[in-house]
Coordinates of C-alpha atoms and ligand atoms in Angstrom, one line a residue:
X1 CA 14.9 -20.9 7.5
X2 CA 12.2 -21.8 5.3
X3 CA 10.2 -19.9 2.6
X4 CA 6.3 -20.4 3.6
X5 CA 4.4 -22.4 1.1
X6 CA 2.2 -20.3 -0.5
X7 CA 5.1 -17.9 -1.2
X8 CA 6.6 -20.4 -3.4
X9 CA 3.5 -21.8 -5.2
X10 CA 3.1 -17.9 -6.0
X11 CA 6.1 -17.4 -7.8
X12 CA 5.9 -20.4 -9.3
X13 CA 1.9 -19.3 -10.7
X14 CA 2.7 -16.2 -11.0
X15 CA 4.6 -14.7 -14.4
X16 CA 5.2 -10.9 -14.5
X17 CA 7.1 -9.4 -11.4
X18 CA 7.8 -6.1 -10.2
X19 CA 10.6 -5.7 -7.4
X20 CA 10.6 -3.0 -5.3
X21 CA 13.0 -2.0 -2.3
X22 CA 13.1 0.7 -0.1
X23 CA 14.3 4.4 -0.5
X24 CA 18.1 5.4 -0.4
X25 CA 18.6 1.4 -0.8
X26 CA 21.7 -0.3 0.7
X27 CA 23.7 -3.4 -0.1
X28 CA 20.8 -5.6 0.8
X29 CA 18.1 -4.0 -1.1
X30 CA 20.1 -3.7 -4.0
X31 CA 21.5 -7.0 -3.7
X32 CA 18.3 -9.4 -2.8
X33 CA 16.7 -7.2 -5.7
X34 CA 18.6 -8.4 -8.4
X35 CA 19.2 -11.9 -6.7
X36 CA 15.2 -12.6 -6.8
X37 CA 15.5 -11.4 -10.3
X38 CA 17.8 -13.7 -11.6
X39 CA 16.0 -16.7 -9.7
X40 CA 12.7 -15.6 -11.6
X41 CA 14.0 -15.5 -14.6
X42 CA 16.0 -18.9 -14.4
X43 CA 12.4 -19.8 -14.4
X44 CA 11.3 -17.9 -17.6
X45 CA 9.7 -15.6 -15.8
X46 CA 9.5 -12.0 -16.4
X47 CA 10.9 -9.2 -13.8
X48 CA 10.7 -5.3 -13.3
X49 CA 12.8 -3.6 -10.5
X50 CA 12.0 0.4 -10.3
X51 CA 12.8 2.0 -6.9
X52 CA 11.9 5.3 -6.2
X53 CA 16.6 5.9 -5.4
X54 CA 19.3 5.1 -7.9
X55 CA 21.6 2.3 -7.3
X56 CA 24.8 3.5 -5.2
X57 CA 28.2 4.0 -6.7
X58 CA 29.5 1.2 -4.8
X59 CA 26.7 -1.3 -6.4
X60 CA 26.6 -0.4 -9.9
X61 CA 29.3 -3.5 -10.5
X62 CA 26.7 -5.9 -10.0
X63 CA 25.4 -7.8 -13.1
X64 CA 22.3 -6.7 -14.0
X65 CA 22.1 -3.2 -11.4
X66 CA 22.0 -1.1 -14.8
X67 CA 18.3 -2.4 -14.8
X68 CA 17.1 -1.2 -11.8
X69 CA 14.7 1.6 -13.4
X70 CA 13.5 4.6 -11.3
X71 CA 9.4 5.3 -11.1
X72 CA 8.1 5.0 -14.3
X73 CA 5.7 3.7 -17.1
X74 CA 6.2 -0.4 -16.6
X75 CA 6.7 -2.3 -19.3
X76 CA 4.3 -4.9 -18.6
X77 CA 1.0 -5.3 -16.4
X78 CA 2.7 -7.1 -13.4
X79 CA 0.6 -10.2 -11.8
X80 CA 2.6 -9.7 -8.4
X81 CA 5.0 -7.1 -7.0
X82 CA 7.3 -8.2 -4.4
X83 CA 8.7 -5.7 -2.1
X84 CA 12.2 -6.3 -0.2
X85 CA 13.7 -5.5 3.1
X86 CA 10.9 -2.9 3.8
X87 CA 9.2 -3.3 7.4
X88 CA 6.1 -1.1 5.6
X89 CA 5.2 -0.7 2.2
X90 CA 5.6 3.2 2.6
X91 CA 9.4 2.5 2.6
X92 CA 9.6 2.6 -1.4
X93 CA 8.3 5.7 -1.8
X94 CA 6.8 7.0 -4.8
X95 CA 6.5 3.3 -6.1
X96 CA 4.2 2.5 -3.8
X97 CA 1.4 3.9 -6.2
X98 CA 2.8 0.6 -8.5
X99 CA 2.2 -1.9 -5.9
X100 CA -1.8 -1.7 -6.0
X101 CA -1.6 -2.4 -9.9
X102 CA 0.1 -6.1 -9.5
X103 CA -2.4 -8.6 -8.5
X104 CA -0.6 -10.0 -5.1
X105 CA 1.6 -8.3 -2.8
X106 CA 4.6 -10.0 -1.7
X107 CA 6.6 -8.8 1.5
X108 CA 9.9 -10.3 2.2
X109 CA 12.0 -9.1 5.2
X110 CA 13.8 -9.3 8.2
X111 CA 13.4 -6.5 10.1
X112 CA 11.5 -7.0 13.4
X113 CA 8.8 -4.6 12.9
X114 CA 7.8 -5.2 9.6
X115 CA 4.2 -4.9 9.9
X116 CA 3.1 -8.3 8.2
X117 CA 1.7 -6.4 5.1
X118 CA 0.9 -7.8 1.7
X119 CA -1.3 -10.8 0.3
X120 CA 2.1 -13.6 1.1
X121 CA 4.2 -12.0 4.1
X122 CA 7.6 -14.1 4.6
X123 CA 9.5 -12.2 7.7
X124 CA 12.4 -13.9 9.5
X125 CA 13.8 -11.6 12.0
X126 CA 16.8 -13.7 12.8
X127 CA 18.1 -13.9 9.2
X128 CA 21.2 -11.9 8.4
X129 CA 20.0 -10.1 5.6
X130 CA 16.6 -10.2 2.7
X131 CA 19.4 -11.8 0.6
X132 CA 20.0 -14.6 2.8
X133 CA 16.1 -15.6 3.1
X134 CA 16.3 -15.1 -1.1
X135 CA 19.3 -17.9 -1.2
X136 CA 16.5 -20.5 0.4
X137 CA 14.1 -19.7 -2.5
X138 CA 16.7 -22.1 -4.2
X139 CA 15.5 -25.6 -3.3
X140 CA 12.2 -25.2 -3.4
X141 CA 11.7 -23.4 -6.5
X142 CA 14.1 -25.9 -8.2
X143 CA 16.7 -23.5 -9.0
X144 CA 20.7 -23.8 -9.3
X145 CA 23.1 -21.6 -7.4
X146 CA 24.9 -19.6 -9.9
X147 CA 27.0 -17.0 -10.0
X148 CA 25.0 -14.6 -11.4
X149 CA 22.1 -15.3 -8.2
X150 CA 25.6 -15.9 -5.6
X151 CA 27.2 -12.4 -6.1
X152 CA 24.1 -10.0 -5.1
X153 CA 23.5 -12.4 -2.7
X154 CA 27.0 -12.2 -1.1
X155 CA 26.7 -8.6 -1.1
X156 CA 23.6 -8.3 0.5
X157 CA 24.7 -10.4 3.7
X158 CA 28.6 -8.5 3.4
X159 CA 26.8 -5.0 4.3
X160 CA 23.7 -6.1 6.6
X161 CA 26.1 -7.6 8.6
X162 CA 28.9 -4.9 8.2
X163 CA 31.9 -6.9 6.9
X164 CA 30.9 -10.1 8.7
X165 CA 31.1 -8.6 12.5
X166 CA 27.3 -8.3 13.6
X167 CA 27.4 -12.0 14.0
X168 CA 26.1 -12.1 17.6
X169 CA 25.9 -15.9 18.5
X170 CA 28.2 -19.3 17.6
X171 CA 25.0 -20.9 15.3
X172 CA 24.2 -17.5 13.5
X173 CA 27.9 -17.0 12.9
X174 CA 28.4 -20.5 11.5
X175 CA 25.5 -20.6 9.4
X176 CA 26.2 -17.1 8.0
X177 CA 29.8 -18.3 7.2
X178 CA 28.6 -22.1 5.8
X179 CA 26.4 -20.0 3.8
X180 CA 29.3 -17.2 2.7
X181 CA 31.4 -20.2 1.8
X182 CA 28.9 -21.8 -0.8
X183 CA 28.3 -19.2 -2.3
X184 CA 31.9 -17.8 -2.8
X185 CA 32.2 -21.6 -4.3
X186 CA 30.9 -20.1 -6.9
X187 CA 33.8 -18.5 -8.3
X188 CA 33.3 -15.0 -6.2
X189 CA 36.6 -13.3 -4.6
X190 CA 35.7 -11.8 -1.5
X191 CA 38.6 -9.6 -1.6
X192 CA 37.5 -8.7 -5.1
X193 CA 34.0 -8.0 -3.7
X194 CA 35.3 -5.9 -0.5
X195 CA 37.3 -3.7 -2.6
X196 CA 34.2 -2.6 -5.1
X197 CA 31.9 -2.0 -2.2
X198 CA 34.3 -0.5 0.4
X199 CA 37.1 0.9 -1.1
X200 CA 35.8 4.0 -3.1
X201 CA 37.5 7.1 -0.6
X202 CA 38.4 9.9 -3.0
X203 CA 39.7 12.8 -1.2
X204 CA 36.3 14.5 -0.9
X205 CA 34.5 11.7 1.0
X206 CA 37.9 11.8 3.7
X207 CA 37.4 15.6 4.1
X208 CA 33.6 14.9 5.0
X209 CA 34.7 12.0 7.4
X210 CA 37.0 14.7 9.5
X211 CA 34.5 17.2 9.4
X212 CA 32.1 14.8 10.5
X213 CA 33.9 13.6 13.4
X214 CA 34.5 16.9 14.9
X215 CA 30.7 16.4 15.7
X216 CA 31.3 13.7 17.7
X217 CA 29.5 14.4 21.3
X218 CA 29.0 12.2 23.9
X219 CA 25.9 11.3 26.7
X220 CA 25.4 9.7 29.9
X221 CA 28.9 9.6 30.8
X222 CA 30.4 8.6 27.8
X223 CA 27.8 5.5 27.5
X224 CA 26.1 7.2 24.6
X225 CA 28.0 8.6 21.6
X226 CA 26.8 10.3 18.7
X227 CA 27.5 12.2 15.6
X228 CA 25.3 14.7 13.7
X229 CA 25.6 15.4 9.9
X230 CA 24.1 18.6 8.8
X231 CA 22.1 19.2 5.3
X232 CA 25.0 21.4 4.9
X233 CA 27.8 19.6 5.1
X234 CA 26.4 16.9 2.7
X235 CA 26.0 19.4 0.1
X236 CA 29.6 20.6 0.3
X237 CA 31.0 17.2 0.0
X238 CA 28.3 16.5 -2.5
X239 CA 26.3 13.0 -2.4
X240 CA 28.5 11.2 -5.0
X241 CA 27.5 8.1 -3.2
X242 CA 26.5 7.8 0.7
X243 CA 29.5 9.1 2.3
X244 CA 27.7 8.6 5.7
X245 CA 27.9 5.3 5.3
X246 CA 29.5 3.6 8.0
X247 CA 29.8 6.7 9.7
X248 CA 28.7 5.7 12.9
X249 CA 30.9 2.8 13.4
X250 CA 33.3 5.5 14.2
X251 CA 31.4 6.6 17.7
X252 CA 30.5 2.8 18.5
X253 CA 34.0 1.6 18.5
X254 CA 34.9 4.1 21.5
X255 CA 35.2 1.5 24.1
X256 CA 32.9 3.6 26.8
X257 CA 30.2 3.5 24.0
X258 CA 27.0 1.2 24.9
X259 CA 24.6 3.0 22.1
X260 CA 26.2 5.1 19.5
X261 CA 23.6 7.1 17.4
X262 CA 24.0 8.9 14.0
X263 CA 21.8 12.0 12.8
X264 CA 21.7 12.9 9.2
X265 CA 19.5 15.9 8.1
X266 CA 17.2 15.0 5.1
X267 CA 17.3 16.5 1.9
X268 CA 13.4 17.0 1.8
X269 CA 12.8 18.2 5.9
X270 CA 13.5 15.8 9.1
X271 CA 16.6 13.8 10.5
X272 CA 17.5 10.4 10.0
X273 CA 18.5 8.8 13.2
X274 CA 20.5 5.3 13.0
X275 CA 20.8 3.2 16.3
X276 CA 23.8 1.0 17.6
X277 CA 23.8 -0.9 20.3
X278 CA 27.4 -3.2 21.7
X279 CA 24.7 -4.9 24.2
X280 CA 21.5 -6.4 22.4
X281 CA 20.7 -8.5 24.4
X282 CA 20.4 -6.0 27.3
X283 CA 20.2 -2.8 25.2
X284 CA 17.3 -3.6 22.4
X285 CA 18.0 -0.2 20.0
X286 CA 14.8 -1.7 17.7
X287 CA 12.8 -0.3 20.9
X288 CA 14.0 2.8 21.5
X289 CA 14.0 3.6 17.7
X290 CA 10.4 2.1 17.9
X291 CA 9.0 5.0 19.8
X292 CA 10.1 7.3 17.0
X293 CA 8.0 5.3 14.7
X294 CA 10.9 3.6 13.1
X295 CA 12.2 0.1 13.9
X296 CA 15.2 -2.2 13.0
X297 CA 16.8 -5.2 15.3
X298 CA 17.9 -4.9 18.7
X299 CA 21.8 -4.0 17.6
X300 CA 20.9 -1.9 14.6
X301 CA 18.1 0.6 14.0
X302 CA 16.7 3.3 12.4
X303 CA 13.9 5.8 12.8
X304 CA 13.2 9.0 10.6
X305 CA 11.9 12.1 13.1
X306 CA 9.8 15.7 11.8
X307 CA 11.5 19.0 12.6
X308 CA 15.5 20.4 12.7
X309 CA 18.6 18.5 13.6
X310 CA 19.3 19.5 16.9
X311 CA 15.3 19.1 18.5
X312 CA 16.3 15.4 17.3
X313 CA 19.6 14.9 18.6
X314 CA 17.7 16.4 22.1
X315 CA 15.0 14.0 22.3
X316 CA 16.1 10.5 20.8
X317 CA 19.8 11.6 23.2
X318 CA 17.3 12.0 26.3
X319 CA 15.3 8.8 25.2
X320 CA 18.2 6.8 25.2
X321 CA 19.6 8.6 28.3
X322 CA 16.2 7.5 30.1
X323 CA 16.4 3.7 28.7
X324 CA 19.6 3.4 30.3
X325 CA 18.5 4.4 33.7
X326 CA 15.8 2.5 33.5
X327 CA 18.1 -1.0 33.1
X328 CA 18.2 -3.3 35.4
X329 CA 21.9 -3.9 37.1
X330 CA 23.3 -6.3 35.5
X331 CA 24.7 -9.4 37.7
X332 CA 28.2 -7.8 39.6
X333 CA 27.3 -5.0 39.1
X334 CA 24.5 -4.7 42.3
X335 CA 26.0 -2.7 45.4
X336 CA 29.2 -2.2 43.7
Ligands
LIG1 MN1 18.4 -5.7 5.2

C-alpha cells in the first residue's frame, strides 16, 4: 500500500486543511479524521474537521474528537480539503458546500465504488480501513508513529473490520495484525480500547436489541436473513448513540444465513439498507447494494433507498432472492 505521489507532495505544499467524513460517521471516519490531523499538524500545519454528524458516544474518548466541529463558519480559508472514507463527495452532507472553497480536493478511501472524485484521488479497495491507508502517510511524509496518530488509527481498523473477524485471506490477516501490533507498541491497551468502544449497553439499548430481534425474518429458505428497525422504535429507545450498531451481526451469525441484510428507517424519509455476505468470494453484496445506488465491498455494503420501510425490505429481499438463483453451483454441489 502506497500513498500516490502527488498526494504526498500536496500535503506537504499545502498548509490549511479541512477534513471531512461522511454522515452518521463510524469508527473509521472518526478515527482516520483525527489520525490525518495529528499527522498534519506534526508538520506545523493547520487542520479543520466539521462533519455535517456529531461524534458517537463510543468515540468521544479519543484525543482530540472534542474538535470535530459541525457545519459552520471556518476559522481559516482552507488551501485543500480532504474528504475520508466517502465513495462520493455527497456522503458529507451539508459540508459539501465547504469543499468547493479549499483550493484542491483530496479523496481518500477504500470503498470499491468510490467514484475517483477530487483533484488527488488515493482509493485502495483492499485496505482494511481509511485509517489503515492514513498509517502509510507515515514514511513518506517523514512523520513518527505516536500515540496520539496510533490510537484513532487502531480504532478505525478495530470497527471496519468488526473486532478483527472480516479478515478474509492469510496475507490480509497478517498484515492487519503486523500492523495492529505496531501500533499497540505504542503504549495502547486493546482491552482498554474494546471496552470504550463496545462496552456501553445501558438497559435501554438491551430493550431495543430484543425488540429488534423479534423482527428477525428470513428468505430463500433460510439463506437470507434480515432485520427491520422502524423510525419508531428508534425514537422510543432514543438515539443516545447508534444502538443499531452491530445489529445485523445478529442475523449473519445464524448458520443457514448466506446474506443477512439490515433496514433502518431514516429520520429525514427512506431506509438504510446494510449488506452481509459469509461468501464474498461467490456472493459480492457491493453488487447487489450497487443496483440501489449504494456500494461497499463484496462482504459488507450499504445502499440508502426512497419510500417506506417495508417497499424496501420487498425489493432489495427479492433482489437478493434473484442473485442467489442466478449463482452458479458451486463445485459438489452439481446433480446433488
Ligand atoms: Mn471505512
Amino acid at each position: 500500500m502506497k500513498a500516490p505521489p502527488p498526494l504526498i507532495d500536496l500535503l506537504l505544499e499545502r498548509s490549511r486543511f479541512l477534513i471531512t467524513s461522511h454522515l452518521r460517521p463510524d469508527g473509521d471516519a472518526i478515527g482516520s479524521q483525527l489520525a490525518l490531523a495529528a499527522i498534519l499538524e506534526e508538520l506545523g500545519k493547520e487542520t479543520v474537521i466539521q462533519n455535517q454528524s456529531p461524534v458517537p458516544d463510543n468515540f468521544a474518548f479519543l484525543p482530540g474528537a472534542g474538535r470535530i466541529a459541525p457545519f459552520g463558519d471556518l476559522p481559516f480559508s482552507p488551501d485543500a480539503a480532504v474528504v475520508l472514507d466517502s465513495p462520493r463527495p455527497c456522503r458529507v452532507g451539508k459540508i459539501e458546500r465547504q469543499l468547493s472553497a479549499a483550493g484542491k480536493l483530496v479523496n481518500i478511501d477504500h470503498h470499491i465504488s468510490n467514484s475517483g472524485y477530487g483533484d488527488v484521488s488515493w482509493v485502495e479497495p483492499e485496505a482494511s480501513s481509511v485509517g489503515e491507508m492514513i498509517y502509510h502517510l507515515l514514511g513518506p511524509l517523514g512523520v513518527e508513529l505516536t500515540r496520539a496518530i496510533a490510537l484513532p488509527i487502531y480504532v478505525a481498523i478495530l470497527t471496519d473490520m468488526g473486532k478483527f473477524q472480516y479478515m478474509v485471506t492469510p496475507e490480509s490477516g497478517a498484515r492487519i495484525f503486523r500492523l495492529a501490533g505496531r501500533l499497540v507498541e505504542t503504549g495502547l491497551v486493546p482491552y482498554e480500547i474494546y471496552k470504550k468502544v463496545y462496552n456501553l449497553y445501558s438497559a435501554d439499548p438491551l430493550k431495543f436489541l430484543g425488540e429488534a430481534l423479534t423482527t428477525l425474518e428470513y428468505a430463500a429458505g433460510g439463506q437470507i436473513a434480515f432485520i427491520r428497525v422502524s423510525r419508531e422504535m428508534l425514537k422510543r429507545h432514543g438515539d443516545g448513540f447508534d444502538v443499531t450498531e452491530n445489529l445485523i451481526a445478529y442475523p449473519r451469525d445464524i448458520i443457514s444465513t448466506r446474506v443477512a441484510l439490515l433496514f433502518t428507517e431514516l429520520a429525514g424519509g427512506g431506509v438504510k439498507v446494510s449488506f452481509r455476505s459469509k461468501e464474498p468470494e461467490r456472493i459480492d453484496v457491493n453488487r447487489i447494494a450497487s443496483r440501489f445506488g449504494g456500494g461497499g465491498h463484496p462482504a459488507a455494503a450499504g445502499a440508502e433507498l426512497a419510500g417506506d420501510l417495508d417497499r424496501a425490505v420487498v425489493r432489495v429481499v427479492t433482489a437478493v432472492e434473484e442473485y442467489l438463483e442466478k449463482l452458479p453451483a458451486a463445485p459438489g454441489e452439481e446433480g446433488a
